[in-house]
JSON list of C-alpha atoms and ligand atoms in Angstrom, two decimals:
[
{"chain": "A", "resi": 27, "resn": "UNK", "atom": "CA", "xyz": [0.00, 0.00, 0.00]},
{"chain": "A", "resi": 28, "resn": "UNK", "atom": "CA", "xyz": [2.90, 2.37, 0.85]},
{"chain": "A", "resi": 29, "resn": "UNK", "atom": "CA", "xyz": [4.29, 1.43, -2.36]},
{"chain": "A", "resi": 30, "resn": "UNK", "atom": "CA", "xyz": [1.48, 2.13, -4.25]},
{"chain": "A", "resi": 31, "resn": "UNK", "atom": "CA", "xyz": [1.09, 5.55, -2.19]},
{"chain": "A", "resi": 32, "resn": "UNK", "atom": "CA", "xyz": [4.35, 6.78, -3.45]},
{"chain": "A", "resi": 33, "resn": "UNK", "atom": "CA", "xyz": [4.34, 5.60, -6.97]},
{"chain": "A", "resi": 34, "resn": "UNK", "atom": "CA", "xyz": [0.86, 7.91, -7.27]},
{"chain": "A", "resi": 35, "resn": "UNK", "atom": "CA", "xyz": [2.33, 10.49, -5.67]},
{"chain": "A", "resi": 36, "resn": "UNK", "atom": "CA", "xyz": [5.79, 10.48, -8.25]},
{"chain": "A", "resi": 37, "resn": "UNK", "atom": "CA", "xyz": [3.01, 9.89, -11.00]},
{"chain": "A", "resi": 38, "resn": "UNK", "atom": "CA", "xyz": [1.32, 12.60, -10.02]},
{"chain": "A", "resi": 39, "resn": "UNK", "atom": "CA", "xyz": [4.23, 15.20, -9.74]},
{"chain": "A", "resi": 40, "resn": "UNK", "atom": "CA", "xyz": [5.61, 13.96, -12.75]},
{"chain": "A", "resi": 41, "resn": "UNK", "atom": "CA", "xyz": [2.14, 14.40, -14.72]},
{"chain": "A", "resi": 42, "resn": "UNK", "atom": "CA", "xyz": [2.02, 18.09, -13.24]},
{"chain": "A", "resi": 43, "resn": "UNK", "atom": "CA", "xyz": [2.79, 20.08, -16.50]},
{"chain": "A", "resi": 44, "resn": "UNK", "atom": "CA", "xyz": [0.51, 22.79, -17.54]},
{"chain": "A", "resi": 45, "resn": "UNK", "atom": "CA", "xyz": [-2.36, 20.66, -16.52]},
{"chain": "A", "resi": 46, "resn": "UNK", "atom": "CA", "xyz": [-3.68, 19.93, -13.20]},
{"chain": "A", "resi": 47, "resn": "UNK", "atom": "CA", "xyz": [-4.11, 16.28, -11.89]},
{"chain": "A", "resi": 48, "resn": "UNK", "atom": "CA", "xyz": [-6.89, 14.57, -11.72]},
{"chain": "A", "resi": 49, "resn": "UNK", "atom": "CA", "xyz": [-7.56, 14.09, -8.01]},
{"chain": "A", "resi": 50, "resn": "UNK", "atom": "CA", "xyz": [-9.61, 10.86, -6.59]},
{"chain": "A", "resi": 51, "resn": "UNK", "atom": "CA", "xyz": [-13.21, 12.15, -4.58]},
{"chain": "A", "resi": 52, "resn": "UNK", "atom": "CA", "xyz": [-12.76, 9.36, -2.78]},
{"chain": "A", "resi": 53, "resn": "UNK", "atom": "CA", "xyz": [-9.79, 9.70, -1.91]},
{"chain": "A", "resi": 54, "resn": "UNK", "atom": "CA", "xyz": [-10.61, 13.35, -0.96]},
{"chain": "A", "resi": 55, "resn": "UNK", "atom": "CA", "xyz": [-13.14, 12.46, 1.08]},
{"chain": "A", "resi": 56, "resn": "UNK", "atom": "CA", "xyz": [-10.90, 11.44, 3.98]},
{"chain": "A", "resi": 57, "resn": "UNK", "atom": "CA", "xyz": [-9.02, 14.75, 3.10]},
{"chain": "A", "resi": 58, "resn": "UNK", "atom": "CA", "xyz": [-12.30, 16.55, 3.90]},
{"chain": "A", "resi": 59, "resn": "UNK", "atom": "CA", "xyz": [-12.46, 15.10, 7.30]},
{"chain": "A", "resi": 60, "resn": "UNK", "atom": "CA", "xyz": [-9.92, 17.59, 8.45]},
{"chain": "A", "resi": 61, "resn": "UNK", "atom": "CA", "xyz": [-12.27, 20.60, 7.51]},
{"chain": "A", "resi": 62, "resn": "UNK", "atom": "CA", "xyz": [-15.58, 19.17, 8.74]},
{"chain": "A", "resi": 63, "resn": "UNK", "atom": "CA", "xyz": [-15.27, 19.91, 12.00]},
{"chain": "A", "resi": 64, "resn": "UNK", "atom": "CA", "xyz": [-15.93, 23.78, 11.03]},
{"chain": "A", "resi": 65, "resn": "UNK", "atom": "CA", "xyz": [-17.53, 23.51, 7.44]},
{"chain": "A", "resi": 66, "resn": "UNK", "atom": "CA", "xyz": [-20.40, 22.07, 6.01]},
{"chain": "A", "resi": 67, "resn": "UNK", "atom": "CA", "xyz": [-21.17, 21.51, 2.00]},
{"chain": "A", "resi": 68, "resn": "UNK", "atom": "CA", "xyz": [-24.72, 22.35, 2.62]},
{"chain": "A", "resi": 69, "resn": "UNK", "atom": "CA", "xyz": [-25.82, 25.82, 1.40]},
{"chain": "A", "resi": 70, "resn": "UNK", "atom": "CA", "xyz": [-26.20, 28.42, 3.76]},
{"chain": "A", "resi": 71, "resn": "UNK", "atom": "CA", "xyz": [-25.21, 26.11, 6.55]},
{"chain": "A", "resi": 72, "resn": "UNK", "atom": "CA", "xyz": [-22.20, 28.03, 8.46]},
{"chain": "A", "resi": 73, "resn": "UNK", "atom": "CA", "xyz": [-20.19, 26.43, 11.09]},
{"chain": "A", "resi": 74, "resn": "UNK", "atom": "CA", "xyz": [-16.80, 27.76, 12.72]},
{"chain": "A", "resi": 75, "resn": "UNK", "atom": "CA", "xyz": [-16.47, 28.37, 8.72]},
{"chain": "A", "resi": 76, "resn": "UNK", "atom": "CA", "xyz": [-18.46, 29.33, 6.18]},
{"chain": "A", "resi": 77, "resn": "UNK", "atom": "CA", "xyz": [-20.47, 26.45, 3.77]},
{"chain": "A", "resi": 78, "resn": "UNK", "atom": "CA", "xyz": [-18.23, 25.27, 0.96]},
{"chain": "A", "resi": 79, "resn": "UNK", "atom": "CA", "xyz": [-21.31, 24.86, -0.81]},
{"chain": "A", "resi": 80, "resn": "UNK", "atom": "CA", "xyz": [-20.74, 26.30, -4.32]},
{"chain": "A", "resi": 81, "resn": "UNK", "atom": "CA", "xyz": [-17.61, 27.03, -3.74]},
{"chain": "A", "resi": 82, "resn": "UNK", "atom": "CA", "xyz": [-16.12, 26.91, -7.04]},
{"chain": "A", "resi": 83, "resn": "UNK", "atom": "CA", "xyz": [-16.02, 30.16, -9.21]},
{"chain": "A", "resi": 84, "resn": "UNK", "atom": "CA", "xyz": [-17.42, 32.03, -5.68]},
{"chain": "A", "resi": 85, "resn": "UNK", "atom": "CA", "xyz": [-15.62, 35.19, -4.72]},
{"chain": "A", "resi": 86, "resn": "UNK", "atom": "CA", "xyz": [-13.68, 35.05, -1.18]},
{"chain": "A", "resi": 87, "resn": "UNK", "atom": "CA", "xyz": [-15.96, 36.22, 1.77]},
{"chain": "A", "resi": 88, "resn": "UNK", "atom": "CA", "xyz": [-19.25, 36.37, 0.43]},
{"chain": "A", "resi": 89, "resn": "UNK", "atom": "CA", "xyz": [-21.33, 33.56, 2.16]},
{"chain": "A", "resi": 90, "resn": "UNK", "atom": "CA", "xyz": [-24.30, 35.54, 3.37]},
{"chain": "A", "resi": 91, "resn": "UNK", "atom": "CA", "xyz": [-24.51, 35.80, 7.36]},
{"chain": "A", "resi": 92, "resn": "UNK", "atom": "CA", "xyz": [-20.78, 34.70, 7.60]},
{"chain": "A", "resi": 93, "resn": "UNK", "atom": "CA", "xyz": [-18.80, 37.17, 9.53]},
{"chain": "A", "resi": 94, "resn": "UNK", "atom": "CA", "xyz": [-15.38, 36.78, 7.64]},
{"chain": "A", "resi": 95, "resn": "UNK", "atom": "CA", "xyz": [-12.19, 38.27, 8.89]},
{"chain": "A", "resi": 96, "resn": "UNK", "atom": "CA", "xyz": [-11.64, 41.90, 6.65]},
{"chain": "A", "resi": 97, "resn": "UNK", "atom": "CA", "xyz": [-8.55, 40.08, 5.19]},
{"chain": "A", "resi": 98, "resn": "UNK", "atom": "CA", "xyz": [-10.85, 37.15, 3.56]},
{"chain": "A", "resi": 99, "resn": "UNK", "atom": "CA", "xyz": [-13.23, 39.83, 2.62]},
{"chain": "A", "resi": 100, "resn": "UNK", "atom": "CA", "xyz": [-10.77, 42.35, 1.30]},
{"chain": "A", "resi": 101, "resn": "UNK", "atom": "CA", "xyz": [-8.71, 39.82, -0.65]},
{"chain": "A", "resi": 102, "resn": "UNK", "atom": "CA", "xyz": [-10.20, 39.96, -3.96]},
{"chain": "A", "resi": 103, "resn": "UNK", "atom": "CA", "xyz": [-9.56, 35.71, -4.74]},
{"chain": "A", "resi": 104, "resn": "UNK", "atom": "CA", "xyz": [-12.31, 33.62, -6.44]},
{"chain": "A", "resi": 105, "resn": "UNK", "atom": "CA", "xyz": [-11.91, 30.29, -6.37]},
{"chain": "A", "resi": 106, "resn": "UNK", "atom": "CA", "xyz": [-10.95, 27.74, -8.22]},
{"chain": "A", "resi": 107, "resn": "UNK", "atom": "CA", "xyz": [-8.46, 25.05, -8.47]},
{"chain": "A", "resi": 108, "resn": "UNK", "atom": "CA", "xyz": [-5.27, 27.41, -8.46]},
{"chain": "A", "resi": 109, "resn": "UNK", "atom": "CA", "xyz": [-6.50, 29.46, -5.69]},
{"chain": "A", "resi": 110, "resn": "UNK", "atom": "CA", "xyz": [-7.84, 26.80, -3.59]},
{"chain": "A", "resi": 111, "resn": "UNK", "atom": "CA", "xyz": [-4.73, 24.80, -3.76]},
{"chain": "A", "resi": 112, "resn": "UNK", "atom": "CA", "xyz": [-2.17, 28.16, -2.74]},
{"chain": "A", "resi": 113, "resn": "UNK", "atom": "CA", "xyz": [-4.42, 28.89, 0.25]},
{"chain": "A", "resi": 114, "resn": "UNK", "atom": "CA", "xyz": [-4.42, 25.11, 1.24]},
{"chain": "A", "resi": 115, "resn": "UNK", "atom": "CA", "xyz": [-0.79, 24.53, 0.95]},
{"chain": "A", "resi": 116, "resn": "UNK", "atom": "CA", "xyz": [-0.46, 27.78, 2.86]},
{"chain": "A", "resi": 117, "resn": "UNK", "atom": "CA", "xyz": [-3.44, 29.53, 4.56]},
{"chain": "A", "resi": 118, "resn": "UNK", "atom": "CA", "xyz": [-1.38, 32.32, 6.33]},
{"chain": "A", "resi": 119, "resn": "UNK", "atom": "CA", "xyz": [0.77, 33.46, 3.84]},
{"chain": "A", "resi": 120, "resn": "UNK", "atom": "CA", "xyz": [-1.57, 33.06, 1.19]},
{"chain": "A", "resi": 121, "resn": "UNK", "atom": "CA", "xyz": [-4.14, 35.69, 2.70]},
{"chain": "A", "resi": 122, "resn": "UNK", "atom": "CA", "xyz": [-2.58, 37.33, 5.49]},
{"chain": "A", "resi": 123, "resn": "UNK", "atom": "CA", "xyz": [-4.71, 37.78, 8.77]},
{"chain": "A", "resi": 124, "resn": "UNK", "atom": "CA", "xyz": [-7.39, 35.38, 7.87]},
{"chain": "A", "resi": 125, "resn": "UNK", "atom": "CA", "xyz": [-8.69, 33.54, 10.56]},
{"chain": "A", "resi": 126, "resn": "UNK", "atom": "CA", "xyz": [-9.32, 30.03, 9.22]},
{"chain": "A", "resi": 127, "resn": "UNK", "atom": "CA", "xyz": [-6.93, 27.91, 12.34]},
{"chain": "A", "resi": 128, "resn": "UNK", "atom": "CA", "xyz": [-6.06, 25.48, 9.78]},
{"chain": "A", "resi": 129, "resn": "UNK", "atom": "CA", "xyz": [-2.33, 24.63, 9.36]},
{"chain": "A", "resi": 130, "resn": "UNK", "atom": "CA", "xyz": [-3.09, 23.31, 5.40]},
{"chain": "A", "resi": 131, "resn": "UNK", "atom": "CA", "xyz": [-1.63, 20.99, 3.42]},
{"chain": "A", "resi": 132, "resn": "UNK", "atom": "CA", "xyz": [1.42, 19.49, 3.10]},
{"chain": "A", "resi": 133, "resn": "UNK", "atom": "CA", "xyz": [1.03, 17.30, 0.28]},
{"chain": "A", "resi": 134, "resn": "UNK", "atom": "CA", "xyz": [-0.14, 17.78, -3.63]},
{"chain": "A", "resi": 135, "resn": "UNK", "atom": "CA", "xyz": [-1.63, 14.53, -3.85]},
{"chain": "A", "resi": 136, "resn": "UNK", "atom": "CA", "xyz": [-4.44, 15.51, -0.72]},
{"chain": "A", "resi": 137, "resn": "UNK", "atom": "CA", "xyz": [-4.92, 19.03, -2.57]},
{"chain": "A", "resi": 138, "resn": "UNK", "atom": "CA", "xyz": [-5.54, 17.48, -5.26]},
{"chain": "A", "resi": 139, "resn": "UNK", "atom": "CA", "xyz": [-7.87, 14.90, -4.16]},
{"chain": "A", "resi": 140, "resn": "UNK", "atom": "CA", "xyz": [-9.93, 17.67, -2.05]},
{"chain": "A", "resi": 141, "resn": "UNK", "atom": "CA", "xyz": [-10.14, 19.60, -5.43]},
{"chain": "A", "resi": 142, "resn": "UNK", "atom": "CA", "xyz": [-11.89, 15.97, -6.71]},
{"chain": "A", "resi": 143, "resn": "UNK", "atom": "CA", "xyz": [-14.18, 15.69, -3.82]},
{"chain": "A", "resi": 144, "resn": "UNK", "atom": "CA", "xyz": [-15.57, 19.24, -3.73]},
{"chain": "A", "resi": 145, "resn": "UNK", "atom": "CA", "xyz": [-16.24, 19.31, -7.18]},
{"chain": "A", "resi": 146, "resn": "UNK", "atom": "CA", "xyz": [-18.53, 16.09, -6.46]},
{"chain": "A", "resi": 147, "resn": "UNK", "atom": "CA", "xyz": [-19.82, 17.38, -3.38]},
{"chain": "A", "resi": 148, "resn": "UNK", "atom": "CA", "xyz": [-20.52, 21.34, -3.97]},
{"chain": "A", "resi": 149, "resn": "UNK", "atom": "CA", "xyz": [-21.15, 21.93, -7.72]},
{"chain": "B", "resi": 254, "resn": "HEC", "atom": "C1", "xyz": [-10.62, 25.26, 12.68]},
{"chain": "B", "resi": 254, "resn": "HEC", "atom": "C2", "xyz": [-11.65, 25.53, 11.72]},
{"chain": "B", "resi": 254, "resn": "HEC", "atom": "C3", "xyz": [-11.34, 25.34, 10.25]},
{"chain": "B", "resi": 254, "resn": "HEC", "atom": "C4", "xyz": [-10.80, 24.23, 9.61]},
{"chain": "B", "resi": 254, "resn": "HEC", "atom": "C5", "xyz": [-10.32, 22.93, 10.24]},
{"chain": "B", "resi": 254, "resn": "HEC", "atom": "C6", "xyz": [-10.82, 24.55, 8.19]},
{"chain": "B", "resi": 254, "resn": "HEC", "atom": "N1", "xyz": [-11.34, 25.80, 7.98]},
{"chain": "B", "resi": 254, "resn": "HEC", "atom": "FE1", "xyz": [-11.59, 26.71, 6.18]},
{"chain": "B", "resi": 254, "resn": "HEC", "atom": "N2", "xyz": [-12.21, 28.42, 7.12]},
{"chain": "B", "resi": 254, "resn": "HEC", "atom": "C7", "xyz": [-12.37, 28.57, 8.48]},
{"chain": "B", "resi": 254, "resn": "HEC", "atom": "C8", "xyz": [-12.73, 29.94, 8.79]},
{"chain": "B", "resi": 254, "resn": "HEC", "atom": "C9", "xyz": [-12.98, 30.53, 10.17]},
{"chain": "B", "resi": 254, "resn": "HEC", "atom": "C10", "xyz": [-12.78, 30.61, 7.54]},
{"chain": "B", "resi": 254, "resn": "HEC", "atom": "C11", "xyz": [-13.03, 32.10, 7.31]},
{"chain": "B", "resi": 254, "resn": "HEC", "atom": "C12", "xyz": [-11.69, 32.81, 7.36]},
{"chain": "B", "resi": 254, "resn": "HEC", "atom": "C13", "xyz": [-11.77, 34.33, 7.40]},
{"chain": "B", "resi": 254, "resn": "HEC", "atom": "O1", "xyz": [-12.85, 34.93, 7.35]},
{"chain": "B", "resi": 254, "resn": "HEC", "atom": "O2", "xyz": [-10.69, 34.92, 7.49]},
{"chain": "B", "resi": 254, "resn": "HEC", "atom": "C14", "xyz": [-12.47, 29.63, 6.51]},
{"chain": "B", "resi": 254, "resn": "HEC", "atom": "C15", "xyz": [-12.45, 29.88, 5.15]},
{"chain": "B", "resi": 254, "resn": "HEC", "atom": "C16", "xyz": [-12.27, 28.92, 4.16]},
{"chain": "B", "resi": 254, "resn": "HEC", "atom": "C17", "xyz": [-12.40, 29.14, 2.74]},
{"chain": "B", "resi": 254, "resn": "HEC", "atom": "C18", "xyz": [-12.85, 30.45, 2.10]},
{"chain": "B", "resi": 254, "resn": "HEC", "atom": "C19", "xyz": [-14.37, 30.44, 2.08]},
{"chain": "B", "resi": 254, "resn": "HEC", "atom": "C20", "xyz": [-15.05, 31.64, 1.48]},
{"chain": "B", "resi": 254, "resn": "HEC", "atom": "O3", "xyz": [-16.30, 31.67, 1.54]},
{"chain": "B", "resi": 254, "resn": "HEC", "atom": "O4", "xyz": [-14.40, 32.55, 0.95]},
{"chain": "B", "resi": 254, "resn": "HEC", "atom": "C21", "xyz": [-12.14, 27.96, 2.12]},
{"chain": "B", "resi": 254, "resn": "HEC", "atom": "C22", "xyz": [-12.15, 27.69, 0.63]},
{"chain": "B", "resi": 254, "resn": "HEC", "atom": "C23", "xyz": [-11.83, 27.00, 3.15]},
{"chain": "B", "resi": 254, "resn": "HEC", "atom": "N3", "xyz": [-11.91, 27.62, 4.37]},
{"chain": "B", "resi": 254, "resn": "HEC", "atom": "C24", "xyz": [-11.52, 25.68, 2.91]},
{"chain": "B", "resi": 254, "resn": "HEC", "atom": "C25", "xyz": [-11.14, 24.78, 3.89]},
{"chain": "B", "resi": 254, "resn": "HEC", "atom": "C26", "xyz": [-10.76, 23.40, 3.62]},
{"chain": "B", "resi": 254, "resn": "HEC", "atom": "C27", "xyz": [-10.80, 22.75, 2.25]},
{"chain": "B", "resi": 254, "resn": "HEC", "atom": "C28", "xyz": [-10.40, 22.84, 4.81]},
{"chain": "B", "resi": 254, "resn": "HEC", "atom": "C29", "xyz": [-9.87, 21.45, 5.07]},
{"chain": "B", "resi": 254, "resn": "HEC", "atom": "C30", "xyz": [-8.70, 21.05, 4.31]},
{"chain": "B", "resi": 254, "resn": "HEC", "atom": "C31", "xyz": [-10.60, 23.85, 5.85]},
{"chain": "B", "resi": 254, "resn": "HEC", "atom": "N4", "xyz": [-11.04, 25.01, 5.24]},
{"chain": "B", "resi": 254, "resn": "HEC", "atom": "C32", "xyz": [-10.39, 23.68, 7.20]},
{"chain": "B", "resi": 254, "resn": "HEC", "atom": "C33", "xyz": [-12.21, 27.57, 9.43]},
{"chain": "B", "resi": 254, "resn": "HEC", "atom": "C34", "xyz": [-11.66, 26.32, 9.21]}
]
């Protein structure tokens, strides 16, 4: 299994050109159990986080009733794949003064399967 781990994982970085990986939902769906705890994917159901419902092509702080930091607000990102993975790999120095208290994530492979899994679960 740890074999097979790393061999995706070199297939995956090695596949990287201009295109972005294909993630596995599944796979992505134990990602997601790090961000449950303070977000749901049903609409306009806010936690410690806002919903990730619809997340895709959605400008940065706009879920209604949310109260977002002023840096999530004021950052002018809409996400999508590219800006989803740079705040994941790095929430703080991706938007500055946010307040999500998420470390992120360390490796491309889980970004990448997240992607996969809320694209299933939110479009
Ligand atoms: C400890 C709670 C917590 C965890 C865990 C967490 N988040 Fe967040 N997240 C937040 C908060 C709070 C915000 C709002 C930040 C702000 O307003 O500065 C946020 C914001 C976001 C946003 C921007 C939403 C918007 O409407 O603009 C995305 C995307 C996001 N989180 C994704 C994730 C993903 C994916 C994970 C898991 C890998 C995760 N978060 C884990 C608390 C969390």
């Amino acid at each position: 299994m740890k074999n097979l781990i790393v061999a995706t994982a070199v297939a995956l970085t090695l596949g990287m050109g201009a295109a972005q990986a294909e993630g596995d939902a599944t796979a992505g769906a134990k990602v997601y159990k790090k961000c449950k705890i303070c977000h749901a994917l049903e609409p306009g159901k806010n936690k410690v986080g806002p919903s990730l419902h619809g997340i895709f092509d959605r400008e940065a702080g706009t879920v209604e009733g949310f109260r977002y930091s002023s840096a999530m607000k004021g950052s002018g990102i809409t996400w999508n794949d590219e800006t989803i993975t740079a705040y994941m790999k790095d929430p703080r120095g991706y938007i500055p003064k946010n307040k999500m208290a998420f470390p992120g994530l360390k490796k491309q492979a889980d970004i990448d399967n997240l992607l996969a899994y809320l694209k299933q679960e939110t479009m």
